[in-house]
Short mmCIF file of C-alpha atoms and ligand atoms in Angstrom, two decimals:
data_model
loop_
_atom_site.label_atom_id
_atom_site.label_comp_id
_atom_site.label_asym_id
_atom_site.label_seq_id
_atom_site.Cartn_x
_atom_site.Cartn_y
_atom_site.Cartn_z
CA MET A 6 12.55 18.27 -13.37
CA LYS A 7 14.44 15.29 -12.01
CA ILE A 8 12.62 12.97 -9.61
CA VAL A 9 14.11 10.04 -7.69
CA PHE A 10 11.46 7.62 -6.49
CA VAL A 11 12.74 5.49 -3.60
CA SER A 12 10.94 2.41 -2.31
CA PRO A 13 12.03 -0.80 -0.55
CA GLU A 14 9.97 -2.79 -3.06
CA ILE A 15 8.82 -2.20 -6.62
CA ALA A 16 6.49 -4.44 -8.65
CA PRO A 17 6.99 -6.50 -10.73
CA PHE A 18 10.58 -6.93 -9.53
CA VAL A 19 9.97 -7.63 -5.84
CA LYS A 20 6.61 -7.38 -4.08
CA THR A 21 5.20 -8.11 -0.65
CA GLY A 22 2.39 -5.56 -0.49
CA GLY A 23 0.47 -2.65 -1.96
CA LEU A 24 3.50 -0.30 -1.77
CA ALA A 25 5.21 -2.33 -4.51
CA ASP A 26 2.22 -1.81 -6.81
CA VAL A 27 2.29 1.95 -6.24
CA ALA A 28 6.07 2.08 -6.76
CA GLY A 29 5.74 0.02 -9.93
CA ALA A 30 3.08 2.29 -11.39
CA LEU A 31 3.46 5.90 -10.26
CA PRO A 32 6.99 6.62 -11.62
CA GLY A 33 5.89 5.52 -15.08
CA PHE A 34 2.73 7.60 -15.00
CA VAL A 35 4.53 10.72 -13.78
CA SER A 36 7.33 10.48 -16.29
CA ASN A 37 7.01 12.72 -19.39
CA ASP A 38 8.95 15.52 -21.11
CA GLU A 39 8.68 17.67 -17.99
CA PHE A 40 9.54 14.98 -15.42
CA GLU A 41 12.53 12.67 -15.72
CA VAL A 42 12.03 9.93 -13.18
CA ILE A 43 14.31 7.17 -11.91
CA ALA A 44 13.54 4.64 -9.17
CA VAL A 45 15.86 3.02 -6.61
CA MET A 46 15.45 -0.09 -4.43
CA PRO A 47 17.68 -2.68 -2.72
CA CYS A 48 18.93 -5.64 -4.72
CA PHE A 49 17.20 -8.36 -2.73
CA ARG A 50 17.91 -12.03 -3.38
CA SER A 51 14.41 -12.56 -4.72
CA LEU A 52 15.09 -10.14 -7.60
CA ASP A 53 15.61 -12.34 -10.64
CA ARG A 54 18.49 -10.44 -12.27
CA ASN A 55 18.61 -12.62 -15.37
CA ALA A 56 14.91 -12.45 -16.03
CA TRP A 57 14.96 -8.68 -15.76
CA SER A 58 18.27 -8.31 -17.67
CA THR A 59 19.85 -6.01 -15.14
CA GLU A 60 23.16 -4.47 -16.18
CA PHE A 61 26.06 -3.49 -13.96
CA ILE A 62 26.42 0.29 -13.79
CA CYS A 63 29.14 1.07 -11.26
CA ASN A 64 30.51 0.54 -7.78
CA ILE A 65 29.89 3.13 -5.09
CA ASP A 66 31.66 3.86 -1.82
CA ILE A 67 29.46 4.21 1.23
CA PRO A 68 30.95 5.84 4.34
CA TRP A 69 29.95 3.37 7.02
CA ALA A 70 30.79 2.94 10.70
CA ASP A 71 34.46 3.88 10.88
CA GLY A 72 35.29 3.00 7.32
CA VAL A 73 33.95 2.72 3.80
CA GLU A 74 31.94 -0.12 2.24
CA LYS A 75 31.64 -0.89 -1.46
CA ALA A 76 28.24 -1.49 -2.99
CA ALA A 77 27.40 -2.20 -6.63
CA VAL A 78 24.65 -0.53 -8.64
CA PHE A 79 22.65 -2.46 -11.24
CA MET A 80 19.99 -1.10 -13.54
CA THR A 81 17.06 -2.21 -15.64
CA ARG A 82 13.93 -0.56 -17.01
CA MET A 83 10.34 -0.85 -15.89
CA PRO A 84 8.52 -3.13 -18.34
CA ALA A 85 5.72 -0.81 -19.44
CA SER A 86 7.11 2.68 -18.93
CA GLY A 87 10.84 2.22 -19.53
CA VAL A 88 11.64 4.17 -16.33
CA ARG A 89 15.18 3.31 -15.13
CA VAL A 90 15.30 1.33 -11.89
CA TYR A 91 18.56 1.16 -9.95
CA PHE A 92 19.26 -1.71 -7.55
CA ILE A 93 21.68 -1.31 -4.66
CA ASP A 94 23.64 -4.53 -4.37
CA TYR A 95 25.32 -5.12 -1.04
CA ALA A 96 25.28 -8.82 -0.21
CA PRO A 97 25.80 -8.70 3.57
CA PHE A 98 22.52 -6.77 3.91
CA PHE A 99 20.35 -7.73 0.96
CA ASP A 100 21.34 -11.21 -0.18
CA ARG A 101 18.92 -12.98 2.15
CA ASP A 102 15.78 -15.09 1.82
CA GLY A 103 13.46 -12.39 3.17
CA LEU A 104 13.05 -8.68 2.52
CA TYR A 105 12.51 -7.55 6.09
CA GLY A 106 12.73 -10.81 8.03
CA GLU A 107 12.13 -14.54 8.00
CA ARG A 108 9.63 -16.88 9.67
CA GLY A 109 7.68 -13.98 11.13
CA MET A 110 10.75 -12.38 12.74
CA ASP A 111 12.24 -9.09 11.57
CA TYR A 112 15.98 -9.12 10.88
CA GLU A 113 17.74 -7.72 13.93
CA ASP A 114 19.90 -5.42 11.78
CA ASN A 115 17.07 -3.81 9.81
CA ASP A 116 18.17 -0.44 11.12
CA ARG A 117 21.60 -0.80 9.55
CA ARG A 118 20.27 -2.46 6.40
CA PHE A 119 17.97 0.42 5.57
CA ALA A 120 20.23 3.20 6.90
CA PHE A 121 22.81 1.83 4.47
CA PHE A 122 20.25 1.72 1.69
CA CYS A 123 19.27 5.37 2.30
CA ARG A 124 22.85 6.53 2.08
CA ALA A 125 23.45 4.39 -0.99
CA VAL A 126 20.51 6.08 -2.73
CA LEU A 127 22.22 9.45 -2.36
CA GLU A 128 25.56 8.11 -3.53
CA THR A 129 23.88 6.43 -6.51
CA CYS A 130 22.41 9.78 -7.61
CA ARG A 131 25.90 11.22 -7.56
CA ALA A 132 27.48 8.23 -9.29
CA VAL A 133 25.01 8.27 -12.19
CA ASN A 134 25.06 12.09 -12.20
CA PHE A 135 21.31 12.44 -11.62
CA ARG A 136 20.93 15.64 -9.60
CA PRO A 137 17.46 15.33 -8.07
CA ASP A 138 15.01 18.19 -7.73
CA VAL A 139 12.80 15.96 -5.63
CA ILE A 140 13.54 12.70 -3.85
CA HIS A 141 10.23 10.97 -3.27
CA CYS A 142 10.60 8.64 -0.25
CA ASN A 143 8.12 5.95 0.72
CA ASP A 144 7.64 4.41 4.17
CA TRP A 145 10.07 3.98 7.08
CA GLN A 146 12.75 2.13 5.12
CA THR A 147 13.48 5.40 3.29
CA GLY A 148 12.90 7.68 6.28
CA ILE A 149 16.45 8.76 7.00
CA ILE A 150 17.21 10.06 3.52
CA PRO A 151 15.99 13.54 4.56
CA VAL A 152 17.88 13.17 7.84
CA TYR A 153 21.12 12.63 5.91
CA LEU A 154 20.32 15.54 3.61
CA LYS A 155 19.69 17.94 6.46
CA THR A 156 22.87 16.92 8.33
CA LEU A 157 25.81 15.10 6.73
CA TYR A 158 24.90 16.34 3.24
CA CYS A 159 23.71 19.83 4.12
CA SER A 160 26.59 21.59 2.45
CA ASP A 161 26.98 19.09 -0.39
CA ARG A 162 26.56 21.16 -3.54
CA PHE A 163 25.24 18.20 -5.51
CA PHE A 164 22.06 18.17 -3.40
CA GLN A 165 21.60 21.94 -2.96
CA GLY A 166 18.48 21.96 -5.12
CA THR A 167 16.97 18.78 -3.67
CA SER A 168 13.65 18.67 -1.79
CA VAL A 169 12.14 15.60 -0.17
CA LEU A 170 8.57 14.41 -0.46
CA PHE A 171 7.72 11.64 1.99
CA THR A 172 4.70 9.39 1.48
CA VAL A 173 3.25 7.39 4.36
CA HIS A 174 1.63 4.20 3.14
CA ASN A 175 1.04 2.88 6.63
CA LEU A 176 1.79 4.74 9.86
CA ALA A 177 1.71 1.49 11.83
CA TYR A 178 5.19 0.50 10.62
CA GLN A 179 7.58 2.97 12.15
CA GLY A 180 11.04 1.40 12.04
CA LEU A 181 12.03 1.92 15.70
CA PHE A 182 15.56 1.00 16.72
CA ASP A 183 18.30 1.33 19.27
CA PRO A 184 19.73 4.85 18.73
CA GLU A 185 23.33 3.89 19.55
CA ASN A 186 23.46 1.32 16.75
CA VAL A 187 22.07 3.70 14.17
CA ILE A 188 24.28 6.63 15.13
CA ASN A 189 27.43 4.49 15.28
CA ALA A 190 26.78 2.92 11.89
CA THR A 191 25.67 6.07 10.05
CA GLY A 192 27.78 8.77 11.63
CA LEU A 193 24.66 10.95 11.98
CA PRO A 194 25.07 13.59 14.70
CA TRP A 195 23.45 12.92 18.07
CA SER A 196 21.66 16.24 17.69
CA VAL A 197 19.03 14.55 15.47
CA TYR A 198 18.16 12.25 18.36
CA ASP A 199 15.71 14.66 19.92
CA MET A 200 12.01 14.80 20.56
CA TYR A 201 12.06 17.43 17.79
CA GLY A 202 13.85 15.03 15.50
CA VAL A 203 13.97 11.25 15.23
CA GLU A 204 13.53 10.30 18.89
CA TYR A 205 10.37 8.35 19.66
CA TYR A 206 10.00 7.23 23.26
CA GLY A 207 13.66 6.27 23.64
CA ARG A 208 14.03 4.76 20.17
CA PHE A 209 15.44 6.01 16.87
CA GLY A 210 12.41 6.30 14.57
CA PHE A 211 13.05 6.04 10.87
CA LEU A 212 9.47 6.99 10.01
CA LYS A 213 9.62 9.89 12.41
CA GLY A 214 12.81 11.05 10.70
CA GLY A 215 10.93 11.10 7.41
CA LEU A 216 7.99 12.95 8.90
CA PHE A 217 10.12 15.53 10.68
CA TYR A 218 12.83 16.30 8.13
CA SER A 219 11.02 16.04 4.79
CA ASP A 220 9.81 19.16 3.01
CA PHE A 221 6.32 17.83 2.34
CA LEU A 222 4.32 14.79 3.45
CA THR A 223 1.56 12.84 1.79
CA THR A 224 -0.59 9.91 2.77
CA VAL A 225 -2.35 7.66 0.29
CA SER A 226 -5.85 9.04 0.90
CA PRO A 227 -7.20 12.43 2.04
CA ARG A 228 -9.23 10.92 4.89
CA TYR A 229 -6.19 9.12 6.30
CA SER A 230 -4.20 12.37 6.22
CA SER A 231 -6.71 13.93 8.62
CA GLU A 232 -7.28 10.77 10.72
CA ILE A 233 -3.58 10.44 11.59
CA ARG A 234 -3.65 13.89 13.19
CA GLU A 235 -5.94 12.41 15.86
CA PRO A 236 -4.80 10.22 18.79
CA GLU A 237 -7.00 7.31 17.65
CA TYR A 238 -5.08 6.81 14.40
CA GLY A 239 -1.89 8.81 14.97
CA MET A 240 0.19 6.02 16.58
CA GLY A 241 1.77 8.57 18.90
CA LEU A 242 2.78 10.83 16.01
CA HIS A 243 -0.43 12.85 15.80
CA GLY A 244 1.16 15.89 17.51
CA LEU A 245 3.98 16.06 14.98
CA LEU A 246 1.54 15.54 12.12
CA GLN A 247 -0.80 18.22 13.42
CA ASN A 248 2.15 20.63 13.55
CA ARG A 249 2.90 19.81 9.93
CA VAL A 250 -0.68 20.15 8.75
CA ASP A 251 0.30 22.85 6.22
CA SER A 252 2.74 20.46 4.59
CA LEU A 253 0.52 17.38 4.61
CA ALA A 254 -1.85 16.20 1.91
CA GLY A 255 -3.63 12.99 0.94
CA ILE A 256 -3.56 11.64 -2.59
CA ILE A 257 -5.55 8.50 -3.31
CA ASN A 258 -3.72 5.61 -4.99
CA GLY A 259 -4.84 4.47 -8.38
CA ILE A 260 -4.97 0.95 -9.75
CA ASP A 261 -3.75 -0.34 -13.05
CA TYR A 262 -6.75 -1.07 -15.24
CA ASP A 263 -4.57 -2.98 -17.67
CA ILE A 264 -4.24 -5.61 -14.97
CA TRP A 265 -7.57 -5.18 -13.20
CA ASN A 266 -10.18 -5.19 -15.92
CA PRO A 267 -12.96 -7.83 -16.04
CA GLY A 268 -13.34 -7.16 -19.75
CA THR A 269 -9.83 -8.37 -20.61
CA ASP A 270 -8.60 -10.29 -17.52
CA LEU A 271 -7.12 -13.59 -18.71
CA LEU A 272 -7.12 -15.05 -15.19
CA ILE A 273 -10.92 -15.17 -14.90
CA ARG A 274 -13.33 -17.67 -16.46
CA GLY A 275 -15.87 -15.29 -18.02
CA ASN A 276 -15.08 -11.75 -19.20
CA TYR A 277 -17.72 -9.06 -18.77
CA LYS A 278 -18.15 -5.31 -18.82
CA VAL A 279 -20.44 -2.70 -17.39
CA ASP A 280 -23.00 -2.82 -20.17
CA ASP A 281 -22.97 -6.61 -20.33
CA THR A 282 -22.39 -8.28 -16.98
CA GLY A 283 -24.00 -11.61 -17.89
CA ASN A 284 -20.69 -13.51 -17.84
CA LYS A 285 -19.95 -12.55 -14.25
CA LYS A 286 -22.14 -15.48 -13.29
CA ILE A 287 -19.70 -17.94 -14.98
CA ASN A 288 -17.09 -16.82 -12.44
CA THR A 289 -19.51 -17.18 -9.53
CA VAL A 290 -20.40 -20.72 -10.59
CA TRP A 291 -16.68 -21.56 -10.87
CA LEU A 292 -15.93 -20.02 -7.47
CA CYS A 293 -18.75 -21.93 -5.79
CA ARG A 294 -17.53 -25.18 -7.28
CA PHE A 295 -13.95 -24.39 -6.21
CA CYS A 296 -15.13 -23.71 -2.66
CA GLY A 297 -17.41 -26.76 -2.52
CA PHE A 298 -20.60 -24.65 -2.32
CA GLU A 299 -23.82 -25.35 -4.07
CA TYR A 300 -24.51 -22.51 -6.54
CA ASP A 301 -27.76 -20.65 -5.95
CA GLU A 302 -28.33 -17.35 -7.71
CA ARG A 303 -30.49 -16.07 -4.84
CA VAL A 304 -27.70 -16.55 -2.28
CA PRO A 305 -24.88 -14.02 -2.64
CA VAL A 306 -21.21 -14.88 -2.31
CA MET A 307 -19.15 -12.54 -0.15
CA GLY A 308 -15.40 -12.48 -0.80
CA MET A 309 -12.51 -11.22 1.28
CA ILE A 310 -8.83 -11.07 0.29
CA THR A 311 -6.60 -9.76 2.98
CA ARG A 312 -3.67 -9.91 5.29
CA LEU A 313 -5.01 -11.60 8.42
CA THR A 314 -4.16 -8.88 10.90
CA GLU A 315 -6.19 -6.72 13.22
CA GLN A 316 -5.68 -3.70 10.97
CA LYS A 317 -8.00 -5.42 8.53
CA GLY A 318 -10.82 -5.87 11.06
CA ILE A 319 -10.26 -9.59 11.40
CA ASP A 320 -10.99 -9.47 15.13
CA ILE A 321 -14.49 -8.01 14.74
CA LEU A 322 -15.18 -10.37 11.86
CA ALA A 323 -14.16 -13.32 14.04
CA SER A 324 -16.50 -12.15 16.83
CA ALA A 325 -19.38 -11.71 14.38
CA PHE A 326 -18.72 -14.90 12.45
CA ASP A 327 -21.14 -17.38 14.07
CA GLU A 328 -23.91 -14.81 13.77
CA LEU A 329 -22.91 -14.04 10.14
CA MET A 330 -23.18 -17.68 9.22
CA LYS A 331 -26.87 -17.63 10.17
CA ARG A 332 -27.45 -15.38 7.14
CA GLU A 333 -28.35 -16.62 3.67
CA MET A 334 -24.92 -16.13 2.13
CA LYS A 335 -21.65 -17.82 1.19
CA PHE A 336 -18.28 -16.58 2.35
CA VAL A 337 -14.82 -17.10 0.85
CA LEU A 338 -11.66 -15.84 2.52
CA LEU A 339 -8.21 -15.75 0.89
CA GLY A 340 -5.42 -14.52 3.12
CA THR A 341 -2.29 -15.03 5.14
CA GLY A 342 -1.11 -13.49 8.37
CA ASP A 343 -1.32 -14.13 12.09
CA GLU A 344 -1.12 -17.81 13.00
CA TYR A 345 -3.92 -17.33 15.48
CA TYR A 346 -6.35 -16.29 12.74
CA HIS A 347 -5.17 -19.09 10.45
CA GLY A 348 -6.33 -21.53 13.12
CA LEU A 349 -9.54 -19.72 13.95
CA PHE A 350 -10.77 -19.36 10.38
CA SER A 351 -9.75 -22.92 9.50
CA ASP A 352 -12.02 -24.02 12.34
CA PHE A 353 -14.86 -21.86 11.00
CA ALA A 354 -14.36 -23.42 7.56
CA LYS A 355 -14.76 -26.90 9.05
CA LYS A 356 -17.79 -25.88 11.07
CA TYR A 357 -19.56 -24.17 8.13
CA SER A 358 -18.10 -26.15 5.24
CA ARG A 359 -21.23 -25.77 3.04
CA LYS A 360 -21.13 -22.00 3.08
CA MET A 361 -17.65 -20.92 4.15
CA SER A 362 -14.26 -21.58 2.59
CA VAL A 363 -10.84 -20.36 3.65
CA ILE A 364 -7.65 -20.47 1.56
CA LEU A 365 -4.58 -19.60 3.61
CA ARG A 366 -1.98 -18.65 1.03
CA TYR A 367 -0.96 -15.86 -1.31
CA ASP A 368 -2.56 -16.65 -4.65
CA GLU A 369 -2.73 -13.95 -7.32
CA GLU A 370 -4.79 -16.04 -9.77
CA LEU A 371 -7.35 -17.07 -7.20
CA ALA A 372 -7.58 -13.44 -6.09
CA HIS A 373 -8.73 -12.48 -9.59
CA MET A 374 -11.39 -15.21 -9.48
CA ILE A 375 -12.64 -14.08 -6.08
CA TYR A 376 -12.93 -10.46 -7.26
CA ALA A 377 -14.80 -11.64 -10.37
CA GLY A 378 -16.91 -14.40 -8.81
CA SER A 379 -18.09 -12.72 -5.62
CA ASP A 380 -21.18 -10.51 -5.38
CA MET A 381 -19.91 -8.52 -2.39
CA PHE A 382 -16.47 -7.81 -0.97
CA LEU A 383 -15.87 -7.31 2.75
CA MET A 384 -13.29 -4.86 4.21
CA PRO A 385 -14.10 -4.11 7.87
CA SER A 386 -10.72 -2.42 8.45
CA LYS A 387 -9.81 -0.77 11.74
CA PHE A 388 -7.76 1.69 9.69
CA GLU A 389 -7.00 1.75 6.00
CA PRO A 390 -4.43 4.19 4.57
CA CYS A 391 -5.88 3.69 1.08
CA GLY A 392 -6.86 0.14 0.30
CA LEU A 393 -6.57 -1.32 -3.18
CA SER A 394 -8.96 -4.24 -2.80
CA GLN A 395 -12.09 -2.11 -2.71
CA LEU A 396 -10.96 -0.34 -5.89
CA VAL A 397 -10.48 -3.67 -7.64
CA SER A 398 -13.85 -4.92 -6.35
CA LEU A 399 -15.61 -1.84 -7.73
CA LYS A 400 -14.16 -2.47 -11.17
CA TYR A 401 -15.37 -6.09 -11.05
CA GLY A 402 -18.89 -5.08 -10.01
CA THR A 403 -18.37 -6.78 -6.67
CA VAL A 404 -20.06 -4.42 -4.24
CA PRO A 405 -17.81 -3.39 -1.32
CA VAL A 406 -19.05 -3.63 2.28
CA VAL A 407 -16.56 -1.57 4.24
CA ARG A 408 -15.87 0.30 7.44
CA GLU A 409 -15.84 4.09 7.13
CA THR A 410 -12.16 4.84 7.53
CA GLY A 411 -9.22 6.16 5.48
CA GLY A 412 -9.28 5.40 1.79
CA LEU A 413 -12.42 3.30 2.20
CA ALA A 414 -14.33 6.40 3.31
CA ASP A 415 -12.90 8.35 0.36
CA THR A 416 -13.85 5.85 -2.32
CA ILE A 417 -17.11 4.26 -1.16
CA THR A 418 -20.48 6.05 -1.13
CA ASP A 419 -23.02 4.26 1.01
CA PHE A 420 -26.22 2.94 -0.54
CA SER A 421 -28.33 5.03 1.81
CA THR A 422 -26.72 8.37 0.90
CA PRO A 423 -29.61 10.75 0.28
CA ALA A 424 -30.40 11.26 -3.37
CA TRP A 425 -30.10 15.04 -3.05
CA GLU A 426 -26.46 14.86 -2.00
CA GLU A 427 -23.99 16.07 -4.56
CA ASN A 428 -22.39 13.39 -6.75
CA ASN A 429 -24.59 10.81 -5.18
CA ARG A 430 -23.68 7.54 -6.87
CA PRO A 431 -23.85 4.87 -4.19
CA ASN A 432 -21.35 2.09 -4.88
CA GLY A 433 -21.33 0.09 -1.66
CA PHE A 434 -22.20 -0.23 2.00
CA MET A 435 -20.37 1.39 4.88
CA PHE A 436 -20.50 1.23 8.68
CA ARG A 437 -18.85 3.50 11.20
CA ASP A 438 -18.52 1.82 14.63
CA TYR A 439 -15.66 -0.60 14.91
CA SER A 440 -17.80 -3.41 16.33
CA PRO A 441 -19.17 -6.84 15.37
CA ASP A 442 -22.72 -5.51 15.66
CA ALA A 443 -22.14 -2.63 13.26
CA LEU A 444 -20.51 -5.03 10.81
CA LEU A 445 -23.48 -7.41 10.97
CA ALA A 446 -26.02 -4.62 10.57
CA CYS A 447 -24.17 -3.41 7.48
CA VAL A 448 -24.05 -6.89 5.94
CA ASP A 449 -27.77 -7.22 6.67
CA ARG A 450 -28.47 -4.03 4.75
CA ALA A 451 -26.46 -5.33 1.82
CA LEU A 452 -28.26 -8.69 1.85
CA LYS A 453 -31.61 -6.91 1.85
CA VAL A 454 -30.74 -4.83 -1.21
CA TYR A 455 -29.36 -7.94 -2.95
CA GLU A 456 -32.89 -9.39 -2.90
CA ASP A 457 -33.96 -6.63 -5.27
CA SER A 458 -32.09 -7.37 -8.48
CA ASP A 459 -32.86 -4.02 -10.14
CA ARG A 460 -31.45 -2.02 -7.26
CA TRP A 461 -28.48 -4.38 -7.02
CA ASN A 462 -27.74 -4.07 -10.73
CA GLN A 463 -27.77 -0.29 -10.40
CA LEU A 464 -25.22 -0.55 -7.56
CA MET A 465 -23.02 -2.78 -9.72
CA VAL A 466 -23.19 -0.31 -12.61
CA ASN A 467 -22.29 2.58 -10.31
CA ALA A 468 -19.39 0.57 -8.92
CA MET A 469 -18.03 -0.45 -12.32
CA ASN A 470 -18.29 3.11 -13.62
CA CYS A 471 -16.02 4.48 -10.91
CA ASP A 472 -12.66 5.68 -12.21
CA PHE A 473 -9.75 5.10 -9.86
CA SER A 474 -7.09 4.99 -12.54
CA TRP A 475 -3.75 6.68 -11.93
CA SER A 476 -4.45 9.69 -14.13
CA ALA A 477 -6.03 12.01 -11.53
CA SER A 478 -3.54 11.10 -8.79
CA THR A 479 -0.57 11.43 -11.13
CA GLU A 480 -1.51 15.05 -11.86
CA GLN A 481 -1.68 15.78 -8.13
CA TYR A 482 1.82 14.36 -7.58
CA ARG A 483 3.17 16.37 -10.50
CA GLU A 484 1.66 19.52 -9.01
CA LEU A 485 3.33 18.76 -5.67
CA TYR A 486 6.70 18.19 -7.32
CA ARG A 487 6.33 21.58 -9.07
CA LYS A 488 5.42 23.23 -5.78
CA LEU A 489 8.50 21.77 -4.05
CA PHE A 490 10.64 22.91 -6.95
CA ARG A 491 9.29 26.48 -6.67
CA MET A 492 9.80 26.48 -2.88
CA LYS A 493 13.44 25.45 -3.24
CA ASP A 494 13.99 27.94 -6.01
CA ASN A 495 12.88 30.75 -3.73
CA LEU A 496 15.24 29.61 -0.99
CA ILE A 497 18.46 29.34 -2.94
P1 ADP B 528 -2.49 -3.86 2.19
O1 ADP B 528 -2.69 -3.05 3.44
O2 ADP B 528 -2.31 -5.31 2.48
O3 ADP B 528 -1.48 -3.30 1.24
P2 ADP B 528 -4.41 -3.25 0.08
O4 ADP B 528 -5.89 -3.43 -0.04
O5 ADP B 528 -3.89 -1.87 -0.13
O6 ADP B 528 -3.94 -3.81 1.48
O7 ADP B 528 -3.69 -4.17 -0.98
C1 ADP B 528 -3.61 -5.54 -0.84
C2 ADP B 528 -3.40 -6.16 -2.21
O8 ADP B 528 -2.85 -7.45 -2.03
C3 ADP B 528 -4.72 -6.34 -2.98
O9 ADP B 528 -4.47 -6.16 -4.34
C4 ADP B 528 -5.08 -7.80 -2.69
O10 ADP B 528 -5.80 -8.38 -3.74
C5 ADP B 528 -3.71 -8.45 -2.54
N1 ADP B 528 -3.70 -9.60 -1.64
C6 ADP B 528 -3.75 -9.55 -0.28
N2 ADP B 528 -3.72 -10.82 0.22
C7 ADP B 528 -3.63 -11.64 -0.84
C8 ADP B 528 -3.56 -13.08 -0.99
N3 ADP B 528 -3.55 -13.89 0.08
N4 ADP B 528 -3.49 -13.58 -2.24
C9 ADP B 528 -3.50 -12.77 -3.32
N5 ADP B 528 -3.57 -11.43 -3.26
C10 ADP B 528 -3.63 -10.87 -2.03
#
């Protein structure tokens, strides 16, 4: 089977978030004798073409507005798996400093940039003669690929056998635009601009296009796939998602244990493993020194690495913070995001300098040290499609304290889960209400258990023994691809 994996970003080439990690890993894991996989993304300025030795493949013509535009296609291979990655080079849209915007502002032509990209993906398949059985789209930037296929390309023989799988990594980003602009640029028929189509409260919704026109939908955790069918999490799309419940599944993301492994991680100060965690302390001592804390084995360090947005529960953390700082604990926060929270947490760091530290930047190396050096990891998310940070924390024996939502609910088993429950292996602490009080009560439970080193060590062992590698999820994606293939086969 031939699979085209489409994503606006793919690690290690270009990355701004978790989607890039998934896109950099999954195609390689899926690929084998049965599945031939290629990946496609835009050729952004930040892609270092020399470093990745990209080669020119061909030029393609893209029907656009009232004419035709020329784009170039470059190619390289993924470092570990050798999967071919094609880059769509079209300078007016992609040769810019940012991926989606600059200085906190989205580019005003993002609709045209990504509509162009979607069409270029289809034309690239044709140009390199890769006739896809499944096009696997990811997030709103790829959402109108199935819209093109069901309209302008519906009688194109090249794509007769093609199905579309659409994966939602975050329903909060919908790609909503002025319909006139999109229709004029793409030539899509106005008939798609309908409540039963791409229309979303007077806007052209790229994500909605993906959700409506794709053959099958997935989210990145089972819990999130049911949450988004409810008004609380559905962002106005819960009705559509409920209607598509028979074509909607959740598959949890994996993480790459070659990168995230405390036994081999070169970015941490002391390597350790589940049957010998003694060296974890070396990292804690280092982290305390880095943060300007006095190290005290009896006082746990809580870490948090996050985008500073309300999705991540930053607002309830801020409300609880003065109370939290009355506890016997240290707190280190690494993150970037809303200016407002930059200011607020910088003020907290000044006020509680002996037990709280905040680092407002993106820092991969420091992130490794926080995962390794902390005792607990906080994720009080309002919603969480999957979450990678708790999976990393588990591997590093850094016990997650999380809110019960999305992928957090699917991967964390609360300490208090009754022993008679099936598969009971508590690996963290979880609270349900989205409130400062519930957060504090949960932290208090964790602090209490920390006082008992035997029980805490057992939690660490349970956490480190969890397996969230890509293998299980990869098999689920393969099974879905096969299912789509069979469905199409029956139709033609
Ligand atoms: P998101 O919703 O942001 O994708 P995830 O938990 O799925 O959240 O993934 C976030 C990833 O980005 C994690 O691997 C986390 O370690 C990393 N990360 C987030 N903020 C920073 C930062 N400021 N510095 C380094 N790594 C970060």
